[in-house]
CSV table of C-alpha atoms and ligand atoms in Angstrom, one decimal:
chain,number,residue,atom,x,y,z
A,1309,MET,CA,0.0,0.0,0.0
A,1310,SER,CA,1.2,3.5,-0.8
A,1311,LEU,CA,2.9,5.5,2.0
A,1312,TYR,CA,0.7,8.4,1.0
A,1313,GLY,CA,-2.7,6.8,1.2
A,1314,VAL,CA,-5.4,8.7,3.1
A,1315,ARG,CA,-6.3,6.0,5.5
A,1316,PRO,CA,-8.2,7.0,8.7
A,1317,SER,CA,-6.3,6.8,12.0
A,1318,ALA,CA,-6.6,3.6,14.1
A,1319,GLU,CA,-8.8,5.3,16.8
A,1320,ARG,CA,-11.1,6.8,14.1
A,1321,THR,CA,-11.4,3.4,12.4
A,1322,ILE,CA,-12.3,1.7,15.7
A,1323,PHE,CA,-14.8,4.4,16.5
A,1324,HIS,CA,-16.3,4.3,13.0
A,1325,LEU,CA,-16.5,0.5,13.0
A,1326,SER,CA,-18.3,0.3,16.4
A,1327,ALA,CA,-20.7,3.1,15.3
A,1328,MET,CA,-21.4,1.2,12.1
A,1329,LEU,CA,-21.8,-2.2,13.9
A,1330,SER,CA,-24.1,-1.0,16.7
A,1331,GLY,CA,-27.5,-2.6,15.9
A,1332,ASN,CA,-26.3,-3.5,12.4
A,1333,ASP,CA,-27.7,-7.0,12.6
A,1334,GLU,CA,-31.1,-5.8,13.6
A,1335,LYS,CA,-31.0,-3.2,10.8
A,1336,ILE,CA,-30.1,-5.9,8.3
A,1337,ASP,CA,-32.9,-8.1,9.5
A,1338,ALA,CA,-35.5,-5.3,9.2
A,1339,PHE,CA,-34.1,-4.3,5.8
A,1340,ILE,CA,-34.3,-7.9,4.5
A,1341,GLU,CA,-37.9,-8.2,5.7
A,1342,TRP,CA,-38.7,-4.9,3.9
A,1343,ILE,CA,-37.0,-5.9,0.6
A,1344,GLN,CA,-38.8,-9.2,0.6
A,1345,GLN,CA,-42.1,-7.3,1.0
A,1346,GLN,CA,-41.1,-5.6,-2.3
A,1347,GLN,CA,-41.2,-9.0,-4.0
A,1348,VAL,CA,-37.4,-9.4,-4.0
A,1349,SER,CA,-36.1,-12.9,-3.2
A,1350,THR,CA,-33.0,-13.3,-1.2
A,1351,ASP,CA,-32.5,-17.0,-1.8
A,1352,CYS,CA,-29.1,-16.6,-3.3
A,1353,VAL,CA,-27.6,-13.7,-1.3
A,1354,ASP,CA,-26.9,-12.5,2.2
A,1355,LEU,CA,-26.2,-9.0,3.5
A,1356,LYS,CA,-23.4,-8.8,5.9
A,1357,PHE,CA,-20.9,-6.4,7.5
A,1358,ASN,CA,-17.5,-6.4,5.9
A,1359,ALA,CA,-15.0,-5.2,8.5
A,1360,GLU,CA,-12.2,-4.6,6.0
A,1361,ILE,CA,-14.3,-2.2,4.1
A,1362,GLY,CA,-16.1,-0.8,7.1
A,1363,GLY,CA,-19.6,-1.2,5.6
A,1364,ASN,CA,-22.0,-3.8,4.4
A,1365,GLY,CA,-21.7,-6.0,1.4
A,1366,ILE,CA,-23.6,-8.7,-0.4
A,1367,TYR,CA,-22.4,-12.4,0.0
A,1368,ALA,CA,-23.2,-15.7,-1.7
A,1369,LYS,CA,-25.6,-17.8,0.3
A,1370,LYS,CA,-24.7,-20.9,-1.6
A,1371,ASP,CA,-22.3,-21.9,-4.5
A,1372,LEU,CA,-23.4,-19.9,-7.5
A,1373,ARG,CA,-22.8,-20.7,-11.2
A,1374,SER,CA,-21.8,-18.2,-13.8
A,1375,GLY,CA,-24.9,-16.7,-15.5
A,1376,GLU,CA,-27.1,-17.3,-12.4
A,1377,VAL,CA,-29.7,-14.6,-11.6
A,1378,LEU,CA,-28.8,-13.5,-8.0
A,1379,LEU,CA,-31.3,-10.7,-7.5
A,1380,GLU,CA,-34.5,-9.7,-9.3
A,1381,LEU,CA,-36.1,-6.4,-8.5
A,1382,PRO,CA,-39.4,-5.1,-9.9
A,1383,VAL,CA,-38.7,-1.7,-11.5
A,1384,ASP,CA,-40.9,0.1,-9.0
A,1385,VAL,CA,-38.3,-0.6,-6.3
A,1386,LEU,CA,-35.9,1.7,-8.2
A,1387,ILE,CA,-35.7,5.2,-6.7
A,1388,THR,CA,-35.6,7.5,-9.7
A,1389,SER,CA,-36.8,11.0,-10.6
A,1390,SER,CA,-40.2,9.4,-11.2
A,1391,THR,CA,-40.3,8.3,-7.6
A,1392,ALA,CA,-39.8,11.9,-6.6
A,1393,MET,CA,-42.4,13.2,-9.1
A,1394,ASP,CA,-44.9,10.6,-7.8
A,1395,HIS,CA,-44.2,11.6,-4.2
A,1396,PRO,CA,-46.9,14.1,-3.2
A,1397,GLU,CA,-44.7,16.3,-1.0
A,1398,CYS,CA,-41.7,16.4,-3.3
A,1399,SER,CA,-43.8,16.8,-6.4
A,1400,ALA,CA,-45.7,19.7,-4.9
A,1401,MET,CA,-42.4,21.4,-3.9
A,1402,ILE,CA,-40.9,20.8,-7.4
A,1403,ARG,CA,-43.9,22.0,-9.3
A,1404,GLY,CA,-44.4,25.0,-7.1
A,1405,ALA,CA,-40.9,26.3,-7.4
A,1406,ASN,CA,-39.4,28.6,-9.9
A,1407,VAL,CA,-36.1,26.7,-10.1
A,1408,LYS,CA,-35.8,23.4,-12.1
A,1409,LEU,CA,-34.1,20.5,-10.4
A,1410,SER,CA,-32.1,17.9,-12.4
A,1411,PRO,CA,-33.2,14.3,-12.0
A,1412,SER,CA,-30.5,13.5,-9.4
A,1413,GLU,CA,-31.3,16.7,-7.5
A,1414,ALA,CA,-35.0,15.5,-7.4
A,1415,ILE,CA,-33.8,12.2,-6.0
A,1416,ALA,CA,-31.7,14.0,-3.4
A,1417,LEU,CA,-34.7,16.1,-2.4
A,1418,LEU,CA,-36.7,12.8,-1.9
A,1419,PHE,CA,-33.9,11.5,0.4
A,1420,ILE,CA,-34.0,14.7,2.4
A,1421,VAL,CA,-37.7,14.7,2.8
A,1422,GLU,CA,-38.1,11.0,3.7
A,1423,ASP,CA,-35.1,10.9,6.0
A,1424,LYS,CA,-37.0,13.1,8.5
A,1425,LYS,CA,-40.0,10.7,8.8
A,1426,SER,CA,-39.9,8.0,11.4
A,1427,ASP,CA,-42.9,6.3,9.6
A,1428,SER,CA,-41.4,6.6,6.2
A,1429,PHE,CA,-42.1,3.7,3.8
A,1430,TYR,CA,-38.3,3.7,3.2
A,1431,ALA,CA,-37.3,3.7,7.0
A,1432,PRO,CA,-35.8,0.1,7.0
A,1433,TYR,CA,-33.7,1.0,3.9
A,1434,PHE,CA,-32.7,4.5,5.2
A,1435,ALA,CA,-31.5,2.9,8.4
A,1436,MET,CA,-28.9,1.0,6.3
A,1437,LEU,CA,-27.5,4.2,4.7
A,1438,PRO,CA,-24.2,5.6,6.0
A,1439,ARG,CA,-24.4,9.0,7.8
A,1440,THR,CA,-20.8,10.0,7.0
A,1441,PHE,CA,-18.5,9.6,4.0
A,1442,ASN,CA,-14.7,9.6,3.5
A,1443,THR,CA,-14.8,11.7,0.4
A,1444,PRO,CA,-12.8,15.0,0.4
A,1445,LEU,CA,-16.1,16.9,-0.3
A,1446,PHE,CA,-17.8,15.4,2.8
A,1447,GLN,CA,-14.6,15.7,4.9
A,1448,GLY,CA,-14.3,19.4,4.0
A,1449,ILE,CA,-10.9,19.0,2.4
A,1450,ASP,CA,-10.1,22.0,0.4
A,1451,ILE,CA,-8.3,20.7,-2.7
A,1452,GLU,CA,-6.4,23.2,-4.8
A,1453,LEU,CA,-7.3,22.2,-8.4
A,1454,ASN,CA,-3.8,22.5,-9.7
A,1455,GLU,CA,-2.5,20.1,-7.0
A,1456,LEU,CA,-4.4,17.3,-8.7
A,1457,PRO,CA,-3.1,15.4,-11.8
A,1458,ARG,CA,-4.7,17.1,-14.8
A,1459,VAL,CA,-7.0,14.3,-15.8
A,1460,GLU,CA,-8.5,14.1,-12.3
A,1461,ARG,CA,-9.5,17.8,-12.1
A,1462,ALA,CA,-12.8,17.5,-14.0
A,1463,THR,CA,-14.3,15.3,-11.2
A,1464,TRP,CA,-13.6,17.9,-8.5
A,1465,VAL,CA,-14.9,20.7,-10.7
A,1466,ARG,CA,-18.1,18.8,-11.4
A,1467,GLN,CA,-18.6,18.0,-7.7
A,1468,GLN,CA,-18.2,21.6,-6.7
A,1469,LYS,CA,-20.6,22.7,-9.4
A,1470,GLU,CA,-23.2,20.1,-8.3
A,1471,ILE,CA,-23.0,20.8,-4.6
A,1472,THR,CA,-23.1,24.6,-5.2
A,1473,ALA,CA,-26.2,24.2,-7.4
A,1474,LEU,CA,-27.9,21.9,-4.7
A,1475,TYR,CA,-27.1,24.5,-1.9
A,1476,ASP,CA,-28.6,27.2,-4.1
A,1477,LYS,CA,-31.8,25.4,-5.3
A,1478,ILE,CA,-33.0,23.2,-2.4
A,1479,PRO,CA,-33.6,26.0,0.1
A,1480,LYS,CA,-35.6,27.8,-2.5
A,1481,ILE,CA,-37.8,24.7,-2.8
A,1482,ARG,CA,-37.7,23.5,0.8
A,1483,PRO,CA,-36.8,26.5,3.1
A,1484,GLY,CA,-34.9,25.6,6.2
A,1485,THR,CA,-33.0,22.6,4.6
A,1486,THR,CA,-29.5,22.6,6.1
A,1487,LYS,CA,-26.2,22.2,4.3
A,1488,GLU,CA,-25.5,19.1,6.2
A,1489,GLU,CA,-28.8,17.5,5.0
A,1490,MET,CA,-28.0,18.4,1.4
A,1491,LEU,CA,-24.4,17.3,1.6
A,1492,TRP,CA,-25.6,13.9,3.0
A,1493,ALA,CA,-28.3,13.5,0.4
A,1494,TRP,CA,-25.9,14.4,-2.5
A,1495,HIS,CA,-23.5,11.8,-1.2
A,1496,VAL,CA,-26.1,9.1,-0.9
A,1497,VAL,CA,-27.1,9.7,-4.5
A,1498,ASN,CA,-23.5,10.1,-5.8
A,1499,THR,CA,-22.1,7.0,-4.1
A,1500,ARG,CA,-25.0,4.7,-4.7
A,1501,CYS,CA,-26.6,5.7,-8.0
A,1502,ILE,CA,-26.6,3.4,-11.0
A,1503,PHE,CA,-27.0,4.5,-14.6
A,1504,VAL,CA,-30.2,3.0,-16.1
A,1505,GLU,CA,-31.2,3.7,-19.7
A,1506,ASN,CA,-34.7,4.8,-20.7
A,1507,LEU,CA,-36.1,6.3,-17.6
A,1508,GLY,CA,-39.2,8.5,-18.0
A,1509,VAL,CA,-38.7,12.2,-18.8
A,1510,HIS,CA,-40.5,14.8,-16.7
A,1511,GLU,CA,-41.1,18.3,-18.1
A,1512,GLU,CA,-40.9,19.8,-14.6
A,1513,LEU,CA,-37.2,18.7,-14.3
A,1514,ASP,CA,-34.1,20.0,-16.1
A,1515,ASN,CA,-33.3,17.1,-18.4
A,1516,SER,CA,-30.6,18.9,-20.3
A,1517,GLU,CA,-28.1,16.1,-19.2
A,1518,GLY,CA,-30.6,13.3,-19.6
A,1519,ASP,CA,-32.4,11.2,-16.9
A,1520,LYS,CA,-30.5,8.0,-16.3
A,1521,VAL,CA,-29.9,8.0,-12.5
A,1522,ALA,CA,-31.4,5.4,-10.2
A,1523,VAL,CA,-30.7,4.4,-6.6
A,1524,ILE,CA,-31.6,0.8,-6.2
A,1525,PRO,CA,-32.1,-0.5,-2.7
A,1526,PHE,CA,-30.1,-3.7,-2.1
A,1527,VAL,CA,-28.2,-3.5,-5.4
A,1528,ASP,CA,-26.6,-0.4,-3.9
A,1529,MET,CA,-25.1,-2.6,-1.2
A,1530,LEU,CA,-22.7,-4.3,-3.7
A,1531,ASN,CA,-19.1,-3.2,-3.1
A,1532,HIS,CA,-16.7,-2.4,-5.9
A,1533,SER,CA,-13.9,-4.5,-7.3
A,1534,PRO,CA,-12.0,-3.9,-10.6
A,1535,ASP,CA,-12.4,-7.7,-11.0
A,1536,PRO,CA,-16.2,-8.0,-10.4
A,1537,SER,CA,-18.2,-11.2,-10.1
A,1538,CYS,CA,-21.6,-9.9,-11.2
A,1539,GLU,CA,-23.3,-7.5,-13.5
A,1540,ALA,CA,-26.4,-5.4,-12.7
A,1541,LYS,CA,-28.7,-4.4,-15.5
A,1542,LEU,CA,-32.3,-3.7,-16.6
A,1543,ARG,CA,-33.8,-6.7,-18.2
A,1544,LYS,CA,-34.7,-6.2,-21.9
A,1545,ALA,CA,-38.5,-6.1,-21.3
A,1546,GLY,CA,-37.8,-3.2,-18.9
A,1547,ASP,CA,-39.9,-4.6,-16.0
A,1548,ILE,CA,-37.1,-6.2,-13.9
A,1549,TYR,CA,-33.7,-5.0,-12.7
A,1550,GLU,CA,-31.4,-7.9,-12.2
A,1551,VAL,CA,-28.0,-8.9,-10.9
A,1552,VAL,CA,-26.4,-11.8,-12.7
A,1553,SER,CA,-23.2,-13.6,-11.8
A,1554,HIS,CA,-20.6,-13.7,-14.5
A,1555,LYS,CA,-18.3,-16.2,-12.8
A,1556,SER,CA,-18.8,-18.9,-10.3
A,1557,ILE,CA,-18.9,-17.7,-6.8
A,1558,ALA,CA,-18.2,-19.9,-3.7
A,1559,GLU,CA,-20.7,-19.9,-0.8
A,1560,GLY,CA,-19.8,-17.3,1.8
A,1561,SER,CA,-17.7,-15.1,-0.5
A,1562,GLU,CA,-18.5,-11.5,-1.2
A,1563,ILE,CA,-20.1,-10.6,-4.5
A,1564,PHE,CA,-18.6,-7.5,-6.2
A,1565,VAL,CA,-19.7,-5.3,-9.0
A,1566,THR,CA,-17.5,-2.7,-10.7
A,1567,TYR,CA,-18.2,1.0,-10.3
A,1568,GLY,CA,-16.0,1.6,-13.4
A,1569,TYR,CA,-12.3,1.5,-14.2
A,1570,HIS,CA,-11.3,4.2,-11.8
A,1571,THR,CA,-8.0,5.5,-10.5
A,1572,ASN,CA,-7.6,5.8,-6.8
A,1573,VAL,CA,-8.0,9.6,-7.0
A,1574,LYS,CA,-11.4,9.1,-8.7
A,1575,LEU,CA,-12.5,6.4,-6.2
A,1576,TRP,CA,-11.5,8.7,-3.3
A,1577,MET,CA,-13.4,11.7,-4.7
A,1578,GLU,CA,-16.5,9.8,-5.7
A,1579,TYR,CA,-16.7,7.0,-3.1
A,1580,GLY,CA,-14.3,7.8,-0.3
A,1581,PHE,CA,-12.0,4.8,-0.6
A,1582,GLN,CA,-8.9,3.7,-2.4
A,1583,LEU,CA,-7.7,0.3,-3.6
A,1584,PRO,CA,-4.2,-0.8,-2.7
A,1585,GLY,CA,-2.2,-1.6,-5.8
A,1586,ASN,CA,-5.0,-0.3,-8.1
A,1587,LEU,CA,-4.2,-1.4,-11.6
A,1588,MET,CA,-6.4,1.4,-13.0
A,1589,ASN,CA,-4.0,4.0,-11.7
A,1590,LYS,CA,-2.5,5.8,-14.7
A,1591,ILE,CA,-0.2,8.6,-15.8
A,1592,ASP,CA,-1.8,10.7,-18.5
A,1593,ILE,CA,0.9,12.1,-20.8
A,1594,SER,CA,-0.4,14.9,-22.9
A,1595,LEU,CA,1.4,16.0,-26.0
A,1596,ASP,CA,2.6,19.1,-24.2
A,1597,LEU,CA,4.1,17.0,-21.4
A,1598,PHE,CA,5.6,14.6,-23.9
A,1599,ILE,CA,7.3,17.5,-25.7
A,1600,ALA,CA,8.5,19.1,-22.5
A,1601,LEU,CA,10.0,15.8,-21.4
A,1602,VAL,CA,11.8,15.4,-24.7
A,1603,GLN,CA,13.2,18.9,-24.5
A,1604,LYS,CA,14.3,18.3,-20.9
A,1605,CYS,CA,16.3,15.3,-22.2
A,1606,SER,CA,18.2,17.9,-24.3
A,1607,MET,CA,16.7,16.9,-27.6
A,1608,THR,CA,15.8,19.7,-30.0
A,1609,LEU,CA,12.5,19.2,-31.9
A,1610,HIS,CA,12.1,20.1,-35.6
A,1611,PRO,CA,8.8,22.0,-35.9
A,1612,GLU,CA,7.7,19.4,-38.5
A,1613,ILE,CA,8.2,16.6,-36.0
A,1614,VAL,CA,5.9,18.5,-33.6
A,1615,GLN,CA,3.4,18.7,-36.4
A,1616,ILE,CA,3.7,14.9,-37.1
A,1617,LEU,CA,3.3,14.2,-33.4
A,1618,ASN,CA,0.1,16.3,-33.4
A,1619,ASN,CA,-1.2,14.5,-36.5
A,1620,ALA,CA,-0.4,11.1,-35.1
A,1621,ASP,CA,-2.3,12.0,-31.9
A,1622,LEU,CA,-1.1,8.9,-30.1
A,1623,LEU,CA,-2.2,7.9,-26.6
A,1624,CYS,CA,0.8,8.0,-24.3
A,1625,THR,CA,-1.1,7.1,-21.1
A,1626,ILE,CA,0.9,4.8,-18.8
A,1627,TYR,CA,-1.2,2.4,-16.8
A,1628,ALA,CA,-0.3,0.6,-13.5
A,1629,SER,CA,-1.2,-2.6,-15.4
A,1630,ASP,CA,1.6,-2.0,-18.0
A,1631,ASP,CA,5.0,-3.5,-17.5
A,1632,ASP,CA,6.4,-1.3,-20.2
A,1633,LEU,CA,5.7,2.0,-21.9
A,1634,SER,CA,2.6,1.9,-24.1
A,1635,CYS,CA,2.8,1.3,-27.9
A,1636,GLY,CA,1.7,5.0,-28.4
A,1637,PHE,CA,4.5,6.3,-26.3
A,1638,LYS,CA,7.1,4.2,-28.1
A,1639,THR,CA,5.7,5.1,-31.5
A,1640,SER,CA,5.8,8.8,-30.5
A,1641,ILE,CA,9.5,8.4,-29.6
A,1642,ARG,CA,10.1,6.6,-32.9
A,1643,ILE,CA,8.7,9.7,-34.7
A,1644,LEU,CA,11.3,11.8,-33.0
A,1645,PHE,CA,14.0,9.9,-34.9
A,1646,LEU,CA,12.6,10.3,-38.4
A,1647,ARG,CA,15.0,11.7,-40.9
A,1648,MET,CA,14.0,14.8,-42.8
A,1649,GLN,CA,13.5,12.8,-46.1
A,1650,GLU,CA,11.1,10.5,-44.2
A,1651,PHE,CA,8.8,13.3,-42.9
A,1652,HIS,CA,6.3,13.1,-45.8
A,1653,LYS,CA,5.9,9.3,-45.4
A,1654,TRP,CA,6.1,9.2,-41.6
A,1655,ASN,CA,3.1,6.9,-41.3
A,1656,ARG,CA,4.7,4.2,-43.4
A,1657,VAL,CA,8.1,4.5,-41.8
A,1658,VAL,CA,6.7,4.5,-38.2
A,1659,TYR,CA,4.3,1.6,-38.7
A,1660,ASP,CA,5.6,-0.6,-41.4
A,1661,GLU,CA,9.4,-0.3,-41.7
A,1662,GLU,CA,11.9,-2.2,-39.6
A,1663,VAL,CA,13.8,-0.1,-37.2
A,1664,ASP,CA,17.6,-0.4,-37.5
A,1665,ASP,CA,19.7,-1.2,-34.4
A,1666,ASP,CA,21.2,2.2,-34.1
A,1667,ILE,CA,17.8,3.9,-33.9
A,1668,ASN,CA,16.5,1.2,-31.6
A,1669,GLU,CA,19.3,1.9,-29.2
A,1670,LYS,CA,18.6,5.6,-29.4
A,1671,ILE,CA,14.8,5.0,-28.7
A,1672,SER,CA,15.5,2.9,-25.6
A,1673,ASP,CA,18.0,5.4,-24.3
A,1674,LEU,CA,15.5,8.2,-24.7
A,1675,CYS,CA,12.7,6.1,-23.2
A,1676,ARG,CA,14.9,5.5,-20.1
A,1677,LYS,CA,15.9,9.2,-19.8
A,1678,MET,CA,12.2,10.3,-20.2
A,1679,ILE,CA,11.0,7.9,-17.5
A,1680,HIS,CA,13.6,9.3,-15.1
A,1681,THR,CA,12.9,12.9,-16.0
A,1682,LEU,CA,9.2,12.2,-15.5
A,1683,ARG,CA,9.9,10.5,-12.2
A,1684,HIS,CA,11.8,13.6,-10.9
A,1685,HIS,CA,8.9,15.8,-12.0
A,1686,LEU,CA,6.4,13.6,-10.2
A,1687,VAL,CA,8.5,13.5,-7.0
A,1688,LYS,CA,8.7,17.3,-7.0
A,1689,ARG,CA,4.9,17.5,-7.5
A,1690,ARG,CA,4.4,15.0,-4.6
A,1691,ASP,CA,6.6,17.0,-2.3
A,1692,ASP,CA,5.0,20.3,-3.2
A,1693,VAL,CA,1.3,19.5,-2.8
A,1694,SER,CA,-0.7,19.3,0.4
A,1695,GLU,CA,-0.8,16.1,2.5
A,1696,ALA,CA,-4.3,15.0,1.3
A,1697,VAL,CA,-3.3,14.7,-2.4
A,1698,LYS,CA,0.2,13.4,-2.1
A,1699,PHE,CA,-1.0,9.9,-2.7
A,1700,ALA,CA,-2.2,10.9,-6.2
A,1701,TRP,CA,1.4,11.7,-7.2
A,1702,GLN,CA,2.9,8.7,-5.3
A,1703,ASP,CA,0.5,6.4,-7.1
A,1704,GLN,CA,2.1,7.7,-10.4
A,1705,ILE,CA,5.6,7.4,-9.1
A,1706,ASP,CA,4.8,3.7,-8.1
A,1707,ILE,CA,3.8,3.1,-11.7
A,1708,LEU,CA,7.1,4.3,-13.1
A,1709,ASP,CA,9.0,2.4,-10.4
A,1710,ALA,CA,7.3,-0.8,-11.3
A,1711,ILE,CA,8.3,-0.3,-15.0
A,1712,LEU,CA,11.8,0.6,-14.0
A,1713,GLU,CA,12.0,-2.3,-11.7
A,1714,THR,CA,11.1,-4.8,-14.4
A,1715,LYS,CA,13.2,-3.1,-17.0
A,1716,GLU,CA,16.4,-2.0,-15.3
A,1717,HIS,CA,16.6,-2.7,-11.6
A,1718,HIS,CA,20.2,-1.5,-11.3
A,1719,TYR,CA,19.7,1.8,-13.1
A,1720,LEU,CA,16.8,2.6,-10.8
A,1721,GLN,CA,18.8,1.9,-7.6
A,1722,SER,CA,21.7,4.2,-8.6
A,1723,ASN,CA,19.6,7.1,-10.0
A,1724,CYS,CA,16.5,7.3,-7.8
A,1725,ALA,CA,18.0,6.9,-4.3
A,1726,ALA,CA,18.2,10.6,-3.9
A,1727,ASP,CA,14.4,11.0,-4.4
A,1728,LYS,CA,13.3,8.5,-1.7
B,1907,SAM,C1,-22.8,1.6,-3.2
B,1907,SAM,S1,-22.2,1.6,-1.6
B,1907,SAM,C2,-21.8,-0.1,-1.3
B,1907,SAM,C3,-22.4,-0.6,0.0
B,1907,SAM,C4,-21.8,0.0,1.2
B,1907,SAM,N1,-20.6,-0.7,1.6
B,1907,SAM,C5,-22.7,0.1,2.4
B,1907,SAM,O1,-22.4,-0.3,3.5
B,1907,SAM,O2,-23.8,0.6,2.2
B,1907,SAM,C6,-20.6,2.4,-2.0
B,1907,SAM,C7,-19.8,2.6,-0.8
B,1907,SAM,O3,-19.3,1.4,-0.3
B,1907,SAM,C8,-17.9,1.5,0.1
B,1907,SAM,N2,-17.1,0.7,-0.8
B,1907,SAM,C9,-17.5,0.0,-1.9
B,1907,SAM,N3,-16.5,-0.7,-2.4
B,1907,SAM,C10,-15.5,-0.6,-1.6
B,1907,SAM,C11,-14.1,-1.1,-1.6
B,1907,SAM,N4,-13.7,-2.0,-2.5
B,1907,SAM,N5,-13.3,-0.8,-0.6
B,1907,SAM,C12,-13.7,0.1,0.4
B,1907,SAM,N6,-14.9,0.6,0.4
B,1907,SAM,C13,-15.8,0.3,-0.5
B,1907,SAM,C14,-17.5,3.0,-0.1
B,1907,SAM,O4,-17.8,3.7,1.2
B,1907,SAM,C15,-18.6,3.5,-1.1
B,1907,SAM,O5,-18.8,4.9,-1.0
């Protein structure tokens, strides 16, 4: 695990776990009874506390085969914007207001309104929902945008935009709603929603970004793995939402779904956790960064080479799952060694022609120099940013170290000792 992970302290973890565990079994029993009343069979699955994750998860009740239907939920169990529009109180607020909510804001409003009622139809489900989240937004961590890797910034910008809009709109619709209630509801929707196609459209809502968000009780208790064992989807006829295994699952083991192929920074911002050794971590190398690295390695670039790099538009992203630089990265480096007479037929030279030994040697030499230059740059970024986001840069350094370790263990030892 990275030295720079944002793990909670031992005391906080124990406090958090005991708070989570108090009455958890009774809450699970009440929830299972409630979900069964909604015509959902629990023959294949159990709901249990996962101490490692610090929350609940879904487990196999028996050995399950690949392709088996684990859960079937009638569509009216889904909490969507239609649920909010069919809810007399929410619907009256939404229709009577002069601001338009987005579908996910309407769902958040429903959670705020129903959470207050002890006799809510949803009470057994709401009792299962977390009250706190480990996301930077919930924890009030003030992230400077330029301290995040470039590709991760959009998530933070989107979240700021969404929460600001919610803080602005909800009190106009439901005066007296506190920021804490809105922050909680936004997190419930954001950490638990699933994208479902073809949900109904409501004129009273702002559908400019579509309406595809649903919170699905029970399905939303599946934890994330990049190597999931099931898939959740709406059945073709549109009447049933189902969870189907796509590998065999042994009795007693946890069933995982994937929330997407996310880096740790994205998982942290969206869901409040990170995966040790996450193979989805990546270093995104834009053309500007690629060129800056080449120049730092004392190579002058002919303007036409820059143009060719632009035209080739190759993806130079390096993933934690790679044990070498990507094909796009290596091809971009090959372009740097084109001779002037080859410029007009660069495509053929780069993709079809054999590379002679001399150029091959130059390419690997430059690759090695660029990795080390990039590593120095990432170490500097890591050391310059605030504590909360250091892990983002360390994750990237770890990717390069893994490549260097497989490729040239000795070179790494002599050159990188100073950065440790
Ligand atoms: C959709 S809910 C899953 C059910 C949740 N564990 C619960 O108790 O309700 C998503 C939340 O579960 C937790 N979670 C999911 N997968 C995780 C994982 N692999 N490691 C740690 N926490 C995870 C995170 O807190 C996340 O925000």
